[in-house]
Coordinates of N, CA and C and ligand atoms in Angstrom, one line a residue:
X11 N 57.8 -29.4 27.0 CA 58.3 -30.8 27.0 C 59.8 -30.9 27.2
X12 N 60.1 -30.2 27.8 CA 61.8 -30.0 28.1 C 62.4 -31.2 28.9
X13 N 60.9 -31.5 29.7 CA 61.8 -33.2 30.4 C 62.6 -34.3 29.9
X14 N 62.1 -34.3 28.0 CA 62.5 -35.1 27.6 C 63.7 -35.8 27.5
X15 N 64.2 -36.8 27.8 CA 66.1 -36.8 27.7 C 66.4 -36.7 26.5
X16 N 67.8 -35.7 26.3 CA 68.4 -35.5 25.5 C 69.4 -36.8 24.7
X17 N 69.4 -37.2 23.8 CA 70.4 -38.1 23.8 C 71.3 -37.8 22.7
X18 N 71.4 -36.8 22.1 CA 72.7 -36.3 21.7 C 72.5 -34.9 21.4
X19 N 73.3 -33.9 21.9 CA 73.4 -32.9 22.3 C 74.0 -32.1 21.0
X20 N 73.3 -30.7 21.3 CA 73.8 -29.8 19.9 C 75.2 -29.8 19.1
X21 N 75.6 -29.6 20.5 CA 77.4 -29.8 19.8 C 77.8 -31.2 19.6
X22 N 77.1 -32.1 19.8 CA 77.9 -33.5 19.8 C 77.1 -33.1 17.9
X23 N 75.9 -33.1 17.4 CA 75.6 -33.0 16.5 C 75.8 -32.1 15.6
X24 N 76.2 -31.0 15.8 CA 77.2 -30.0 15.3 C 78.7 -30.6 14.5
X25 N 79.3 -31.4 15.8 CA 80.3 -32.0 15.0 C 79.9 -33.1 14.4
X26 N 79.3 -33.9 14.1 CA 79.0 -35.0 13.5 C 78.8 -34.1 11.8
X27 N 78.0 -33.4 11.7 CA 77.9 -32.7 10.8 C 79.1 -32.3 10.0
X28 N 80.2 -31.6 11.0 CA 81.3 -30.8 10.4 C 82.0 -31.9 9.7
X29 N 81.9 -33.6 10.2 CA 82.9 -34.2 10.3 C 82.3 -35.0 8.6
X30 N 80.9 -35.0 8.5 CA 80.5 -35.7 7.5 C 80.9 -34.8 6.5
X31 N 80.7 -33.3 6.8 CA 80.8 -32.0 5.5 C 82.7 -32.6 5.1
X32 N 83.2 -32.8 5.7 CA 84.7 -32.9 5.2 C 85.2 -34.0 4.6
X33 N 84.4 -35.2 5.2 CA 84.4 -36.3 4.1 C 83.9 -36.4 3.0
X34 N 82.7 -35.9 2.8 CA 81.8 -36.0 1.5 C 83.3 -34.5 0.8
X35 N 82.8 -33.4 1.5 CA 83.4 -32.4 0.6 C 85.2 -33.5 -0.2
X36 N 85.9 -33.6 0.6 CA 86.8 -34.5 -0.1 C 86.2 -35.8 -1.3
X37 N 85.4 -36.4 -1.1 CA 85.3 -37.5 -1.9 C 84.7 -36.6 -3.2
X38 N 83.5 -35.3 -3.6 CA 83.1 -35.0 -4.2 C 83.5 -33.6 -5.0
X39 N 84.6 -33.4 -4.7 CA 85.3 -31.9 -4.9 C 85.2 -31.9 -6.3
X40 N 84.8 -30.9 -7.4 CA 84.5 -31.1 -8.9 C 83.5 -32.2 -9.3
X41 N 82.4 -32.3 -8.7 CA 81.6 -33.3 -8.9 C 80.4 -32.5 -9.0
X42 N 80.3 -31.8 -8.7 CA 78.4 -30.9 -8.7 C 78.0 -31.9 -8.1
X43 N 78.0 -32.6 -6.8 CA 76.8 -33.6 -6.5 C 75.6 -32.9 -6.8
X44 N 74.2 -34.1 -6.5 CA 73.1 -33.3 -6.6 C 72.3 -34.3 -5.1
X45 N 72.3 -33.3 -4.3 CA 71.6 -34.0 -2.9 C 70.5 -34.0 -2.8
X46 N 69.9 -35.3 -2.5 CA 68.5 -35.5 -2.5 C 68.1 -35.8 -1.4
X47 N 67.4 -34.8 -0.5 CA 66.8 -35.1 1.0 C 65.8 -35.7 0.6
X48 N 65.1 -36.3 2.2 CA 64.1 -37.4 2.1 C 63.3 -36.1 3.1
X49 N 62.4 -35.8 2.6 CA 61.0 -34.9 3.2 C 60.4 -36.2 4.4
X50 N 59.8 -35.3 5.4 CA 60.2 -33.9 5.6 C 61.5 -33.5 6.8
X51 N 62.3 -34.7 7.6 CA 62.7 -35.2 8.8 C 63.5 -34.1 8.2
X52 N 64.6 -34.1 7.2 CA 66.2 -33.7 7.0 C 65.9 -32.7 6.8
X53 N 64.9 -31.9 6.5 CA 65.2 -30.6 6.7 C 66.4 -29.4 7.0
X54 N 66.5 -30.0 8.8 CA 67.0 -29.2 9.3 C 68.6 -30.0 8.8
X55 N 68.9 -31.0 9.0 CA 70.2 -31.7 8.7 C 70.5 -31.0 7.1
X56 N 69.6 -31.1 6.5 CA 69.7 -30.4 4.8 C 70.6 -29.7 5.0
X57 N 70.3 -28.0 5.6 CA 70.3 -26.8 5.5 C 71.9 -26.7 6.4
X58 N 72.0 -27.6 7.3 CA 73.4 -27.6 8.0 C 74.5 -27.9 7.4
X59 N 74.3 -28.8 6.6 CA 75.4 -30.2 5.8 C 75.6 -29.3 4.8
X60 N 75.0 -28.3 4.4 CA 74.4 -27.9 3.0 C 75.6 -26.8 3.1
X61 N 75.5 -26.2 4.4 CA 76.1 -25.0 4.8 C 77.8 -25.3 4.9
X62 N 77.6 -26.6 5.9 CA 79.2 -26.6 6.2 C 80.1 -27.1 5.4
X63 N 79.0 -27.7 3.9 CA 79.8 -28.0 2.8 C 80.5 -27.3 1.7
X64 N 79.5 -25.8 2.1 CA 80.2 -24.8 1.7 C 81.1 -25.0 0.0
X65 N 80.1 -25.9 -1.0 CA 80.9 -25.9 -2.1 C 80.0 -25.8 -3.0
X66 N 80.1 -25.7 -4.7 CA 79.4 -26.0 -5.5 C 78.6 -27.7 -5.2
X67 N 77.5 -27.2 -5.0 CA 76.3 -28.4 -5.3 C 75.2 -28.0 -5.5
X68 N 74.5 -29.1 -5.7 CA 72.7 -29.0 -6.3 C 71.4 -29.9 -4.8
X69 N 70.4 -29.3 -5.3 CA 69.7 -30.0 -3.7 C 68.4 -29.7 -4.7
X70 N 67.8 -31.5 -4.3 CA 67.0 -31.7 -4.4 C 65.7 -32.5 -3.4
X71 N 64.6 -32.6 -3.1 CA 64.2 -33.0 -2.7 C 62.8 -34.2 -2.4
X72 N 62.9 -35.2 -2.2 CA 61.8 -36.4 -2.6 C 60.8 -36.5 -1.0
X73 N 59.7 -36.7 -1.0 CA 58.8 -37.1 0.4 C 58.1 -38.4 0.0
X74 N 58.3 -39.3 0.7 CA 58.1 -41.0 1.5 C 57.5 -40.8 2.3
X75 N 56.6 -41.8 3.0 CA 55.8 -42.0 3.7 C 55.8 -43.3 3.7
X76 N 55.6 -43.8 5.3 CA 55.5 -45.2 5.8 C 55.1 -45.2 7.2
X77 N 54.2 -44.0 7.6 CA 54.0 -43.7 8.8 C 52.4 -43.5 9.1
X78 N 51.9 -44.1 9.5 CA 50.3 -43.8 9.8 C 50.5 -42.3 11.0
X79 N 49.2 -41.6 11.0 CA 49.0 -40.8 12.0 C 49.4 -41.3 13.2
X80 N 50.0 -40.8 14.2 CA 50.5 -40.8 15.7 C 51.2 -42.1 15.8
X81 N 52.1 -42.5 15.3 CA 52.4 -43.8 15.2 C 54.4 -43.8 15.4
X82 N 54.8 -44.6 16.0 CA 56.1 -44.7 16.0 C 56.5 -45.6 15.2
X83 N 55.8 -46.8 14.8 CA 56.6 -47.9 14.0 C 56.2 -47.3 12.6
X84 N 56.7 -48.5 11.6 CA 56.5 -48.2 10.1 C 55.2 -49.4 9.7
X85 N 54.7 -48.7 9.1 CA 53.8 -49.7 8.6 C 54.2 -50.5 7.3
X86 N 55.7 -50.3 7.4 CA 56.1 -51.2 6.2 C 55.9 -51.0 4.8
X87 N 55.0 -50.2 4.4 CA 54.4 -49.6 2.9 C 55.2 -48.6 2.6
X88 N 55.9 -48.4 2.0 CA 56.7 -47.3 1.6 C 55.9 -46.4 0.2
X89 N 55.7 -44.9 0.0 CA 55.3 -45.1 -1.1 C 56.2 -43.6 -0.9
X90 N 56.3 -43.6 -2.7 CA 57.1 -41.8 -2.9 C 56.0 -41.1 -3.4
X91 N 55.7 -40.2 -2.3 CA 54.2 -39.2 -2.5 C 55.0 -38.1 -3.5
X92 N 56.1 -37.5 -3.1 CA 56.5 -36.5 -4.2 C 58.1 -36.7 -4.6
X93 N 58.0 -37.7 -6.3 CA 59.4 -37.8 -6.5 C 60.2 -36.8 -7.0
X94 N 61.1 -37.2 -8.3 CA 62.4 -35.7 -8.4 C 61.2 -34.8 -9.5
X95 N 61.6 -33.9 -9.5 CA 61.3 -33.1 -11.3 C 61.9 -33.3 -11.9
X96 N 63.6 -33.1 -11.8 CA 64.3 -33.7 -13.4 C 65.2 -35.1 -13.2
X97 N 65.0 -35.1 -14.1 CA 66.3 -36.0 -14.5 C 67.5 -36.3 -13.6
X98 N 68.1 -37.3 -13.4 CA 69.1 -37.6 -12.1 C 70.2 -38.3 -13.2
X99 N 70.0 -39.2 -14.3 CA 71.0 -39.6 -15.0 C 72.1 -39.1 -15.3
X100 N 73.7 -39.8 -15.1 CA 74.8 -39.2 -15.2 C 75.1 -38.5 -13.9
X101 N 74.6 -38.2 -12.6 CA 74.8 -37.4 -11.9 C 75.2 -37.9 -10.9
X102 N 76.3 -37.5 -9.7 CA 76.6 -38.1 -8.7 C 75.4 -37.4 -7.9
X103 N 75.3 -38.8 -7.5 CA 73.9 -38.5 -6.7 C 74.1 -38.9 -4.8
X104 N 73.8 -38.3 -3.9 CA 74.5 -38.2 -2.6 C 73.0 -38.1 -2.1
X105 N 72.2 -39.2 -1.4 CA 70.8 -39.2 -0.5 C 71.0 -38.5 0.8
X106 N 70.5 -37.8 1.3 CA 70.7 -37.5 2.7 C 69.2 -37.5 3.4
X107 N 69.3 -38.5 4.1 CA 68.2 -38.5 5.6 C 69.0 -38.3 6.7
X108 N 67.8 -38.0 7.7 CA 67.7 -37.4 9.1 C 68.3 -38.9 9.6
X109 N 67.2 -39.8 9.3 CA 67.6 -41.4 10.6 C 67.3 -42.3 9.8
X110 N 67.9 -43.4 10.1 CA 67.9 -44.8 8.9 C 67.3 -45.7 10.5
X111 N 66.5 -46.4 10.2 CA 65.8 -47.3 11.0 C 65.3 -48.4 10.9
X112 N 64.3 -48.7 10.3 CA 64.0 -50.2 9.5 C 64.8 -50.3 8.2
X113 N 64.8 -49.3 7.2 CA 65.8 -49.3 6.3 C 65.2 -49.5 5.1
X114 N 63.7 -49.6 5.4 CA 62.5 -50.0 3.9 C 62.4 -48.7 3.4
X115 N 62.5 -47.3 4.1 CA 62.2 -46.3 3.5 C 64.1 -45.7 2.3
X116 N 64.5 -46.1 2.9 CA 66.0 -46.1 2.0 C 66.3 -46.9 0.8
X117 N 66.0 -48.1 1.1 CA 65.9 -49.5 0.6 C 65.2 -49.0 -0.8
X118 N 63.6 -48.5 -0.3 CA 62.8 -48.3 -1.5 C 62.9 -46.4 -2.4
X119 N 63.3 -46.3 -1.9 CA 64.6 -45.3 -2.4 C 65.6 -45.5 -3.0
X120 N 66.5 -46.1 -3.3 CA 67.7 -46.1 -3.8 C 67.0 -47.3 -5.1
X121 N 66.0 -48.3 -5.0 CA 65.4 -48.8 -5.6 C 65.0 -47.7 -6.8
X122 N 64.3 -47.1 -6.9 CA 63.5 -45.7 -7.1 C 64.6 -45.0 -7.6
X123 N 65.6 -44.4 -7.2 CA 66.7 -43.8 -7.9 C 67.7 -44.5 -8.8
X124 N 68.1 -45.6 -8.5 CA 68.6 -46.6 -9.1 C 68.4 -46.5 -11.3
X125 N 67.1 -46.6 -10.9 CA 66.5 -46.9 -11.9 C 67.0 -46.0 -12.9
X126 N 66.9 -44.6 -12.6 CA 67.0 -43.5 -13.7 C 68.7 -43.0 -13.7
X127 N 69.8 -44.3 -13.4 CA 70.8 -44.4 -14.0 C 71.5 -43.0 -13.7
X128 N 71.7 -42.9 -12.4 CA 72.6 -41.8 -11.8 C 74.1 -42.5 -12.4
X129 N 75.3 -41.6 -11.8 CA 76.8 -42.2 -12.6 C 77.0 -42.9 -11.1
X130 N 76.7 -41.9 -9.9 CA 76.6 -42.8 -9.1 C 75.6 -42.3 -7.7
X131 N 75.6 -43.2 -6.9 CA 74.4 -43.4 -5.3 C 74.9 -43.6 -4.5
X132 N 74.7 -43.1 -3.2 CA 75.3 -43.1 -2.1 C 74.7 -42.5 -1.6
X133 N 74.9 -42.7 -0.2 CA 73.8 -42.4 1.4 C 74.4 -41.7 1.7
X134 N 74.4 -40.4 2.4 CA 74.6 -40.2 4.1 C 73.4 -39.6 4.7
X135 N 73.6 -40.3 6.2 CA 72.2 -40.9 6.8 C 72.8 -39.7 8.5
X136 N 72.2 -39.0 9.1 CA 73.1 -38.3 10.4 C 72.6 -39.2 11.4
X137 N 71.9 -40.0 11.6 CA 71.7 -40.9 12.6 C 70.9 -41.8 11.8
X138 N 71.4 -43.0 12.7 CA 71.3 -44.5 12.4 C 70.9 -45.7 13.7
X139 N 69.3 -46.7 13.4 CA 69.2 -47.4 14.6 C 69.7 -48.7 14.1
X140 N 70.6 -49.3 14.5 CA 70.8 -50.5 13.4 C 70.3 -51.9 13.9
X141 N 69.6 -51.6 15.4 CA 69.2 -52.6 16.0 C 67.7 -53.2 15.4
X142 N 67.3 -51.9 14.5 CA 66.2 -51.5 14.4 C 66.0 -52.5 13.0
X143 N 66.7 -52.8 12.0 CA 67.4 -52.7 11.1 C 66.1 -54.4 10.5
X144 N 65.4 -54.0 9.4 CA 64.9 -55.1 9.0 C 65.2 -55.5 7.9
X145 N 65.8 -54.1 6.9 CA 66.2 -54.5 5.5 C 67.7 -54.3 5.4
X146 N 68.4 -54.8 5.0 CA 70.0 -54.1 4.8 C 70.1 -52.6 3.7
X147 N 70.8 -52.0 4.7 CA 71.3 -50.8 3.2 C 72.7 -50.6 3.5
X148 N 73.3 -49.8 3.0 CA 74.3 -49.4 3.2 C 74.4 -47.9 3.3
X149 N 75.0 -47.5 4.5 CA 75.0 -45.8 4.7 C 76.9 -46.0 4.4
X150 N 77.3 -44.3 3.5 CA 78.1 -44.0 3.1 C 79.0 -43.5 3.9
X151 N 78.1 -42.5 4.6 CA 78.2 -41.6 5.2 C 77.3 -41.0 6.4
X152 N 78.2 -42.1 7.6 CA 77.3 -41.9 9.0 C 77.5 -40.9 10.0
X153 N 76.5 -40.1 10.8 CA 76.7 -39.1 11.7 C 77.1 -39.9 13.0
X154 N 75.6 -40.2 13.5 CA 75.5 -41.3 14.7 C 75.1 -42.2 15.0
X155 N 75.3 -43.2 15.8 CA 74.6 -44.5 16.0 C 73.8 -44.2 17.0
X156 N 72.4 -44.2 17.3 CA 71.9 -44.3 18.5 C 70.8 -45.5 19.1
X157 N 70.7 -45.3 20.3 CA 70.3 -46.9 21.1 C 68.8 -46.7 20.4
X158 N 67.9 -48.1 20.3 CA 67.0 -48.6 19.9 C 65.4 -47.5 20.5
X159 N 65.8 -46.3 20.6 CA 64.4 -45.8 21.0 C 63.9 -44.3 19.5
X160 N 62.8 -44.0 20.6 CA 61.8 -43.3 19.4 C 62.9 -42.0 19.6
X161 N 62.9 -40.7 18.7 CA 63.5 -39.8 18.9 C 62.9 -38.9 18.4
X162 N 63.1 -37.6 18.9 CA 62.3 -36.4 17.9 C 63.3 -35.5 18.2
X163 N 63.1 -34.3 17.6 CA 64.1 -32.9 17.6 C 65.0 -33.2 16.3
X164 N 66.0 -31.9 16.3 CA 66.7 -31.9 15.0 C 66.1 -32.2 13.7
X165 N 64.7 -31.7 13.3 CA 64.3 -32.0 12.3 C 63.0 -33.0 12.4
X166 N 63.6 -34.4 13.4 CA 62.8 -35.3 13.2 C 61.0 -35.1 14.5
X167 N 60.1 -35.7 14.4 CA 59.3 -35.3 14.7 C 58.4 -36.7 15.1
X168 N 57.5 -36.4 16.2 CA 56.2 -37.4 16.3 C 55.2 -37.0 15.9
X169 N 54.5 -37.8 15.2 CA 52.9 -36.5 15.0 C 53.3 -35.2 14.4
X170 N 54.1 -35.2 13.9 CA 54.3 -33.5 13.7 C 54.9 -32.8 14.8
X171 N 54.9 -33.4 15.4 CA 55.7 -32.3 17.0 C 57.2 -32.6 17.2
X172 N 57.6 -31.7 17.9 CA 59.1 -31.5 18.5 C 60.2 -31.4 17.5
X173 N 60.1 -31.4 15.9 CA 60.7 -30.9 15.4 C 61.9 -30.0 15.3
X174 N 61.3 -29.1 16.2 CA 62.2 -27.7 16.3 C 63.2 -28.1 17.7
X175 N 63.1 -28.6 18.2 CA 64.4 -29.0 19.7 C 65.6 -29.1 18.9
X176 N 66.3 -28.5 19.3 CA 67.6 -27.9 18.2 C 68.7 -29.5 18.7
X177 N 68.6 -30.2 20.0 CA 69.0 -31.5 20.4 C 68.3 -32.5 20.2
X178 N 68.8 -33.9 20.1 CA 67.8 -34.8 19.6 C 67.5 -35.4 21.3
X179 N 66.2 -35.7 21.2 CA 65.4 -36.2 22.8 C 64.8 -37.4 22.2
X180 N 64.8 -37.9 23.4 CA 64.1 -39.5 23.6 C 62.6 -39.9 23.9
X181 N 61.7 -39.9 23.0 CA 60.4 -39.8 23.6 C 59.4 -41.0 24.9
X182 N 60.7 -41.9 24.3 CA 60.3 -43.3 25.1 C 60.0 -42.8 26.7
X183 N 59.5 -43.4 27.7 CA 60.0 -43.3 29.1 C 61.1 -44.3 29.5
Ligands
IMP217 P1 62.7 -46.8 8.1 O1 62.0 -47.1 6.8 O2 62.1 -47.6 9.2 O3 64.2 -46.8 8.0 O4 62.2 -45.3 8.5 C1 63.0 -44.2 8.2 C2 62.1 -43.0 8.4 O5 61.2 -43.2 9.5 C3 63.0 -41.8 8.8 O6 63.4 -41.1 7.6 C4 62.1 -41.0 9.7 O7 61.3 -40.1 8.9 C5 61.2 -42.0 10.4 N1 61.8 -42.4 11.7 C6 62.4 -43.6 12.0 N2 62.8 -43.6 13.3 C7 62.4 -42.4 13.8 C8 62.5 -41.9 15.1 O8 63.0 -42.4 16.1 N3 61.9 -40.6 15.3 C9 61.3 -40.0 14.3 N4 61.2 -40.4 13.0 C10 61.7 -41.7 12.8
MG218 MG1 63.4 -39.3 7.0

């Protein structure tokens, strides 16, 4: 599937990464954040951000679903199939997703974390469709903006596939 177009390239995503690790690292320096990826897209964003932040932190992880089989839109239902194990109260709490898109899967997230009385919440999201955009959120901490199409690689996936394309590709024609 190599035909695919690329629409942002390793290194352009590479630095996006380096550039978010140095803001968050500054805002959270003596904080223990505790990072909560969104299963299963950020994976790979996890393990990078994770790396170039290179400081004391904690990582946790939650999986959402709002996607029928082979499907590119949301079906709008958000549900949390697997929430935290402990406790989040008192904790600077830092969400990290792959891609913010309609914004119901964040939305109903931060709803859902809210609740159990972190000290504080905040996003960073490494790509962002904002055209796409049906609920408002707020991202803290943004990688990229990209144009209104479907995308896979870097983590993110169709059906389960293309995951592994270390660039992010455009599946649309
Ligand atoms: P939202 O609730 O529409 O913002 O959906 C967010 C979630 O949908 C992301 O965390 C992804 O898992 C998935 N998603 C949204 N857009 C894309 C895309 O272009 N490619 C792959 N997954 C996507
Ligand atoms: Mg996601």
């Amino acid at each position: 599937m190599s035909e695919l177009q690329v629409v942002c390239s390793e290194q352009c995503i590479r630095s996006a990464v380096e550039r978010l690790a140095c803001e968050i690292r500054s805002d959270y320096q003596d904080k223990n954040p505790l990072l909560i990826g969104v299963l299963k897209g950020v994976f790979v964003f996890m393990a990078d951000l994770v790396r170039s932040l290179n400081m004391p932190l904690e990582v946790e992880f939650v999986r959402l679903s709002s996607y029928g089989y082979g499907r590119t839109e949301s079906s709008g239902d958000v549900k949390v199939i697997h929430g935290l194990e402990s406790g989040i109260e008192g904790r600077h709490v830092l969400v990290v997703e792959d891609i913010v898109d309609e914004g119901r899967t964040l939305d109903h997230l931060l709803r859902y974390l809210n609740e159990q009385k972190p000290a504080s919440l905040k996003v960073c999201a490494l790509f962002n469709k904002p055209s796409r955009r049906q609920v408002p959120v707020n991202i803290d901490y943004l990688g990229l903006t990209i144009p209104n199409v479907f995308v896979v690689g870097c983590g993110l996936d169709y059906d389960e596939k293309f995951r592994y394309f270390p660039d992010l590709r455009c599946l649309d024609d």
